[in-house]
Amino acid sequence: MLNLKLALPKFCRASLLLITLLWGLPSAVAQVPQIEQLKTTYKEVGSAKFSVLFWDIYQSRLASPTGKYHPEKTYLFEITYLRDIKAQDLIDRTIEQWQHIGLSESQYQAYLADIKNLWPDIAKGDKLSMYVADDITAFYHNDNFRGIVEHPSFAQDFVAIWLSEKTSQPKLRRQLLGESNAD
């Protein structure tokens, strides 16, 4: 048997390893568009600011190719943060909201490892964006691709925090959906 350490120089072994790793990447990564492209072509469905008492927390925006929201279709959900927030705080608040809308612990536990890897600490002015198309749920931080959550129900469960009829913020929901009676 050929020993690669002896037969190939270190650089060649590293190149071979990189090619092997890239060859095995999921095809979904190749299907993820540049976020700038989406922002210029997608039409806004609605937007809303989330505040607690007199503290502004974030500005959210929902957009799609048609300007209408259909959960089974392609869309972009963006949050621009108006204050610093630690990644663990984002995850904790997400879990609280999943519990509020009635998602079972076994459902959201399946997502936690992915979002812990994808969500960074947030500084005031940062954007966290989620692009959904077919079975792809891609996250971007400040327009830079972070990765994909590969659970078919994740996107719908995540966006349900804001768009479910069970949301803790019904006014925000109406604004994001572009409903005229959002006031």
PDB file of C-alpha atoms in Angstrom:
ATOM      1  CA  MET A   1       0.000   0.000   0.000  1.00  0.00           C
ATOM      2  CA  LEU A   2       1.270   3.460  -0.919  1.00  0.00           C
ATOM      3  CA  ASN A   3       1.981   5.788   1.993  1.00  0.00           C
ATOM      4  CA  LEU A   4       0.853   9.296   0.976  1.00  0.00           C
ATOM      5  CA  LYS A   5       3.086  10.913   3.583  1.00  0.00           C
ATOM      6  CA  LEU A   6       6.140   9.435   1.924  1.00  0.00           C
ATOM      7  CA  ALA A   7       5.023   9.608  -1.699  1.00  0.00           C
ATOM      8  CA  LEU A   8       3.654  13.174  -1.796  1.00  0.00           C
ATOM      9  CA  PRO A   9       5.117  16.425  -0.533  1.00  0.00           C
ATOM     10  CA  LYS A  10       3.173  18.167   2.248  1.00  0.00           C
ATOM     11  CA  PHE A  11       1.696  20.779  -0.136  1.00  0.00           C
ATOM     12  CA  CYS A  12       0.360  18.077  -2.474  1.00  0.00           C
ATOM     13  CA  ARG A  13      -1.208  16.155   0.420  1.00  0.00           C
ATOM     14  CA  ALA A  14      -2.934  19.349   1.604  1.00  0.00           C
ATOM     15  CA  SER A  15      -4.167  20.087  -1.925  1.00  0.00           C
ATOM     16  CA  LEU A  16      -5.484  16.554  -2.282  1.00  0.00           C
ATOM     17  CA  LEU A  17      -7.279  16.832   1.051  1.00  0.00           C
ATOM     18  CA  LEU A  18      -8.838  20.174   0.038  1.00  0.00           C
ATOM     19  CA  ILE A  19     -10.042  18.763  -3.292  1.00  0.00           C
ATOM     20  CA  THR A  20     -11.513  15.751  -1.503  1.00  0.00           C
ATOM     21  CA  LEU A  21     -13.336  17.970   0.991  1.00  0.00           C
ATOM     22  CA  LEU A  22     -14.670  20.308  -1.706  1.00  0.00           C
ATOM     23  CA  TRP A  23     -15.796  17.383  -3.840  1.00  0.00           C
ATOM     24  CA  GLY A  24     -17.939  16.191  -0.949  1.00  0.00           C
ATOM     25  CA  LEU A  25     -19.643  19.539  -0.237  1.00  0.00           C
ATOM     26  CA  PRO A  26     -23.417  19.415  -0.508  1.00  0.00           C
ATOM     27  CA  SER A  27     -24.797  20.652  -3.796  1.00  0.00           C
ATOM     28  CA  ALA A  28     -27.034  23.027  -1.811  1.00  0.00           C
ATOM     29  CA  VAL A  29     -24.046  25.296  -1.173  1.00  0.00           C
ATOM     30  CA  ALA A  30     -23.621  25.737  -4.909  1.00  0.00           C
ATOM     31  CA  GLN A  31     -27.273  26.847  -5.150  1.00  0.00           C
ATOM     32  CA  VAL A  32     -27.000  29.640  -2.580  1.00  0.00           C
ATOM     33  CA  PRO A  33     -27.078  33.045  -4.299  1.00  0.00           C
ATOM     34  CA  GLN A  34     -25.179  36.158  -3.339  1.00  0.00           C
ATOM     35  CA  ILE A  35     -27.317  38.124  -0.881  1.00  0.00           C
ATOM     36  CA  GLU A  36     -26.781  41.431  -2.742  1.00  0.00           C
ATOM     37  CA  GLN A  37     -28.464  39.894  -5.775  1.00  0.00           C
ATOM     38  CA  LEU A  38     -31.548  38.999  -3.731  1.00  0.00           C
ATOM     39  CA  LYS A  39     -31.797  42.404  -2.084  1.00  0.00           C
ATOM     40  CA  THR A  40     -31.924  44.180  -5.434  1.00  0.00           C
ATOM     41  CA  THR A  41     -34.423  41.841  -7.104  1.00  0.00           C
ATOM     42  CA  TYR A  42     -36.757  40.854  -4.248  1.00  0.00           C
ATOM     43  CA  LYS A  43     -39.749  43.018  -3.386  1.00  0.00           C
ATOM     44  CA  GLU A  44     -40.588  43.870   0.188  1.00  0.00           C
ATOM     45  CA  VAL A  45     -43.579  42.089   1.677  1.00  0.00           C
ATOM     46  CA  GLY A  46     -43.388  44.095   4.897  1.00  0.00           C
ATOM     47  CA  SER A  47     -41.127  45.420   7.616  1.00  0.00           C
ATOM     48  CA  ALA A  48     -41.376  46.056  11.346  1.00  0.00           C
ATOM     49  CA  LYS A  49     -39.356  47.380  14.252  1.00  0.00           C
ATOM     50  CA  PHE A  50     -39.278  45.383  17.491  1.00  0.00           C
ATOM     51  CA  SER A  51     -38.950  47.391  20.689  1.00  0.00           C
ATOM     52  CA  VAL A  52     -39.253  46.546  24.360  1.00  0.00           C
ATOM     53  CA  LEU A  53     -40.504  49.498  26.393  1.00  0.00           C
ATOM     54  CA  PHE A  54     -38.356  52.316  25.002  1.00  0.00           C
ATOM     55  CA  TRP A  55     -35.434  50.146  23.762  1.00  0.00           C
ATOM     56  CA  ASP A  56     -35.303  49.406  20.050  1.00  0.00           C
ATOM     57  CA  ILE A  57     -34.008  45.850  19.543  1.00  0.00           C
ATOM     58  CA  TYR A  58     -34.140  45.226  15.786  1.00  0.00           C
ATOM     59  CA  GLN A  59     -35.686  46.142  12.451  1.00  0.00           C
ATOM     60  CA  SER A  60     -36.990  43.169  10.458  1.00  0.00           C
ATOM     61  CA  ARG A  61     -37.851  42.844   6.788  1.00  0.00           C
ATOM     62  CA  LEU A  62     -39.554  40.125   4.756  1.00  0.00           C
ATOM     63  CA  ALA A  63     -39.085  40.053   0.963  1.00  0.00           C
ATOM     64  CA  SER A  64     -39.876  37.699  -1.899  1.00  0.00           C
ATOM     65  CA  PRO A  65     -39.599  37.635  -5.689  1.00  0.00           C
ATOM     66  CA  THR A  66     -43.268  38.713  -6.011  1.00  0.00           C
ATOM     67  CA  GLY A  67     -43.702  40.882  -2.925  1.00  0.00           C
ATOM     68  CA  LYS A  68     -46.117  38.301  -1.483  1.00  0.00           C
ATOM     69  CA  TYR A  69     -45.314  35.818   1.271  1.00  0.00           C
ATOM     70  CA  HIS A  70     -45.942  32.117   0.669  1.00  0.00           C
ATOM     71  CA  PRO A  71     -44.258  29.861   3.267  1.00  0.00           C
ATOM     72  CA  GLU A  72     -43.608  27.127   0.720  1.00  0.00           C
ATOM     73  CA  LYS A  73     -41.965  29.525  -1.750  1.00  0.00           C
ATOM     74  CA  THR A  74     -38.709  31.453  -1.907  1.00  0.00           C
ATOM     75  CA  TYR A  75     -38.229  34.390   0.469  1.00  0.00           C
ATOM     76  CA  LEU A  76     -35.659  36.446   2.353  1.00  0.00           C
ATOM     77  CA  PHE A  77     -36.017  37.404   6.014  1.00  0.00           C
ATOM     78  CA  GLU A  78     -33.597  40.006   7.372  1.00  0.00           C
ATOM     79  CA  ILE A  79     -33.019  41.388  10.829  1.00  0.00           C
ATOM     80  CA  THR A  80     -30.917  44.503  11.387  1.00  0.00           C
ATOM     81  CA  TYR A  81     -29.958  44.699  15.038  1.00  0.00           C
ATOM     82  CA  LEU A  82     -30.166  48.010  16.833  1.00  0.00           C
ATOM     83  CA  ARG A  83     -28.107  46.881  19.829  1.00  0.00           C
ATOM     84  CA  ASP A  84     -25.345  44.403  20.687  1.00  0.00           C
ATOM     85  CA  ILE A  85     -26.579  40.874  21.394  1.00  0.00           C
ATOM     86  CA  LYS A  86     -24.558  37.769  22.278  1.00  0.00           C
ATOM     87  CA  ALA A  87     -25.154  34.677  20.127  1.00  0.00           C
ATOM     88  CA  GLN A  88     -26.278  32.663  23.158  1.00  0.00           C
ATOM     89  CA  ASP A  89     -28.872  35.345  23.981  1.00  0.00           C
ATOM     90  CA  LEU A  90     -30.233  35.067  20.427  1.00  0.00           C
ATOM     91  CA  ILE A  91     -30.482  31.310  20.804  1.00  0.00           C
ATOM     92  CA  ASP A  92     -32.143  31.577  24.232  1.00  0.00           C
ATOM     93  CA  ARG A  93     -34.737  34.088  22.940  1.00  0.00           C
ATOM     94  CA  THR A  94     -35.368  31.867  19.910  1.00  0.00           C
ATOM     95  CA  ILE A  95     -36.026  28.879  22.173  1.00  0.00           C
ATOM     96  CA  GLU A  96     -38.391  30.965  24.315  1.00  0.00           C
ATOM     97  CA  GLN A  97     -40.337  32.010  21.233  1.00  0.00           C
ATOM     98  CA  TRP A  98     -40.468  28.450  19.885  1.00  0.00           C
ATOM     99  CA  GLN A  99     -41.900  27.379  23.224  1.00  0.00           C
ATOM    100  CA  HIS A 100     -44.409  30.252  23.065  1.00  0.00           C
ATOM    101  CA  ILE A 101     -45.740  29.147  19.668  1.00  0.00           C
ATOM    102  CA  GLY A 102     -45.937  25.523  20.837  1.00  0.00           C
ATOM    103  CA  LEU A 103     -42.975  23.929  19.078  1.00  0.00           C
ATOM    104  CA  SER A 104     -41.974  20.790  20.948  1.00  0.00           C
ATOM    105  CA  GLU A 105     -38.553  20.502  22.536  1.00  0.00           C
ATOM    106  CA  SER A 106     -37.702  17.547  20.304  1.00  0.00           C
ATOM    107  CA  GLN A 107     -38.435  19.703  17.239  1.00  0.00           C
ATOM    108  CA  TYR A 108     -36.249  22.651  18.163  1.00  0.00           C
ATOM    109  CA  GLN A 109     -33.466  20.545  19.741  1.00  0.00           C
ATOM    110  CA  ALA A 110     -32.709  19.239  16.254  1.00  0.00           C
ATOM    111  CA  TYR A 111     -31.823  22.784  15.127  1.00  0.00           C
ATOM    112  CA  LEU A 112     -29.684  23.978  18.022  1.00  0.00           C
ATOM    113  CA  ALA A 113     -26.301  22.607  16.924  1.00  0.00           C
ATOM    114  CA  ASP A 114     -26.686  24.264  13.514  1.00  0.00           C
ATOM    115  CA  ILE A 115     -27.710  27.678  14.783  1.00  0.00           C
ATOM    116  CA  LYS A 116     -24.995  27.629  17.458  1.00  0.00           C
ATOM    117  CA  ASN A 117     -22.474  27.180  14.650  1.00  0.00           C
ATOM    118  CA  LEU A 118     -24.044  29.759  12.335  1.00  0.00           C
ATOM    119  CA  TRP A 119     -25.079  32.645  14.560  1.00  0.00           C
ATOM    120  CA  PRO A 120     -22.327  35.004  15.689  1.00  0.00           C
ATOM    121  CA  ASP A 121     -22.323  37.576  18.447  1.00  0.00           C
ATOM    122  CA  ILE A 122     -24.145  40.611  17.066  1.00  0.00           C
ATOM    123  CA  ALA A 123     -22.965  44.215  17.204  1.00  0.00           C
ATOM    124  CA  LYS A 124     -25.271  47.191  16.769  1.00  0.00           C
ATOM    125  CA  GLY A 125     -25.907  47.623  13.042  1.00  0.00           C
ATOM    126  CA  ASP A 126     -25.232  43.965  12.132  1.00  0.00           C
ATOM    127  CA  LYS A 127     -27.606  42.080   9.841  1.00  0.00           C
ATOM    128  CA  LEU A 128     -28.584  38.446  10.084  1.00  0.00           C
ATOM    129  CA  SER A 129     -30.389  37.265   6.949  1.00  0.00           C
ATOM    130  CA  MET A 130     -32.137  34.010   6.131  1.00  0.00           C
ATOM    131  CA  TYR A 131     -32.717  32.945   2.526  1.00  0.00           C
ATOM    132  CA  VAL A 132     -35.228  30.155   1.902  1.00  0.00           C
ATOM    133  CA  ALA A 133     -35.746  28.307  -1.381  1.00  0.00           C
ATOM    134  CA  ASP A 134     -36.909  24.749  -1.854  1.00  0.00           C
ATOM    135  CA  ASP A 135     -35.091  22.757   0.849  1.00  0.00           C
ATOM    136  CA  ILE A 136     -32.345  25.351   1.328  1.00  0.00           C
ATOM    137  CA  THR A 137     -32.186  27.587   4.395  1.00  0.00           C
ATOM    138  CA  ALA A 138     -29.071  29.742   4.177  1.00  0.00           C
ATOM    139  CA  PHE A 139     -27.848  32.269   6.729  1.00  0.00           C
ATOM    140  CA  TYR A 140     -25.804  35.382   6.072  1.00  0.00           C
ATOM    141  CA  HIS A 141     -24.166  37.741   8.553  1.00  0.00           C
ATOM    142  CA  ASN A 142     -23.615  41.261   7.212  1.00  0.00           C
ATOM    143  CA  ASP A 143     -24.215  39.879   3.707  1.00  0.00           C
ATOM    144  CA  ASN A 144     -21.519  37.193   4.078  1.00  0.00           C
ATOM    145  CA  PHE A 145     -22.644  33.587   3.675  1.00  0.00           C
ATOM    146  CA  ARG A 146     -22.427  31.696   7.000  1.00  0.00           C
ATOM    147  CA  GLY A 147     -23.883  28.306   6.150  1.00  0.00           C
ATOM    148  CA  ILE A 148     -26.961  26.161   5.652  1.00  0.00           C
ATOM    149  CA  VAL A 149     -29.392  24.554   8.073  1.00  0.00           C
ATOM    150  CA  GLU A 150     -30.272  21.196   6.547  1.00  0.00           C
ATOM    151  CA  HIS A 151     -33.584  20.442   8.235  1.00  0.00           C
ATOM    152  CA  PRO A 152     -36.619  20.555   5.923  1.00  0.00           C
ATOM    153  CA  SER A 153     -38.899  22.146   8.543  1.00  0.00           C
ATOM    154  CA  PHE A 154     -36.383  24.602  10.021  1.00  0.00           C
ATOM    155  CA  ALA A 155     -37.256  27.651   7.892  1.00  0.00           C
ATOM    156  CA  GLN A 156     -40.963  27.371   8.559  1.00  0.00           C
ATOM    157  CA  ASP A 157     -40.421  26.755  12.281  1.00  0.00           C
ATOM    158  CA  PHE A 158     -37.989  29.655  12.566  1.00  0.00           C
ATOM    159  CA  VAL A 159     -40.024  32.246  10.700  1.00  0.00           C
ATOM    160  CA  ALA A 160     -43.135  31.110  12.626  1.00  0.00           C
ATOM    161  CA  ILE A 161     -41.699  33.049  15.584  1.00  0.00           C
ATOM    162  CA  TRP A 162     -42.775  36.178  13.705  1.00  0.00           C
ATOM    163  CA  LEU A 163     -45.391  34.985  11.212  1.00  0.00           C
ATOM    164  CA  SER A 164     -47.388  32.342  13.076  1.00  0.00           C
ATOM    165  CA  GLU A 165     -50.822  33.322  14.318  1.00  0.00           C
ATOM    166  CA  LYS A 166     -49.496  32.182  17.718  1.00  0.00           C
ATOM    167  CA  THR A 167     -46.675  34.776  17.704  1.00  0.00           C
ATOM    168  CA  SER A 168     -46.089  36.827  20.822  1.00  0.00           C
ATOM    169  CA  GLN A 169     -46.016  39.944  18.593  1.00  0.00           C
ATOM    170  CA  PRO A 170     -49.211  40.067  16.479  1.00  0.00           C
ATOM    171  CA  LYS A 171     -48.703  43.697  15.391  1.00  0.00           C
ATOM    172  CA  LEU A 172     -45.196  42.890  14.163  1.00  0.00           C
ATOM    173  CA  ARG A 173     -46.644  39.902  12.280  1.00  0.00           C
ATOM    174  CA  ARG A 174     -49.202  42.076  10.497  1.00  0.00           C
ATOM    175  CA  GLN A 175     -46.508  44.593   9.551  1.00  0.00           C
ATOM    176  CA  LEU A 176     -44.166  41.905   8.180  1.00  0.00           C
ATOM    177  CA  LEU A 177     -47.011  40.409   6.138  1.00  0.00           C
ATOM    178  CA  GLY A 178     -47.799  43.863   4.748  1.00  0.00           C
ATOM    179  CA  GLU A 179     -51.341  43.855   6.050  1.00  0.00           C
ATOM    180  CA  SER A 180     -52.998  47.249   5.822  1.00  0.00           C
ATOM    181  CA  ASN A 181     -54.454  47.051   9.346  1.00  0.00           C
ATOM    182  CA  ALA A 182     -51.000  46.701  10.933  1.00  0.00           C
ATOM    183  CA  ASP A 183     -51.347  49.760  13.158  1.00  0.00           C
TER     184      ASP A 183
END
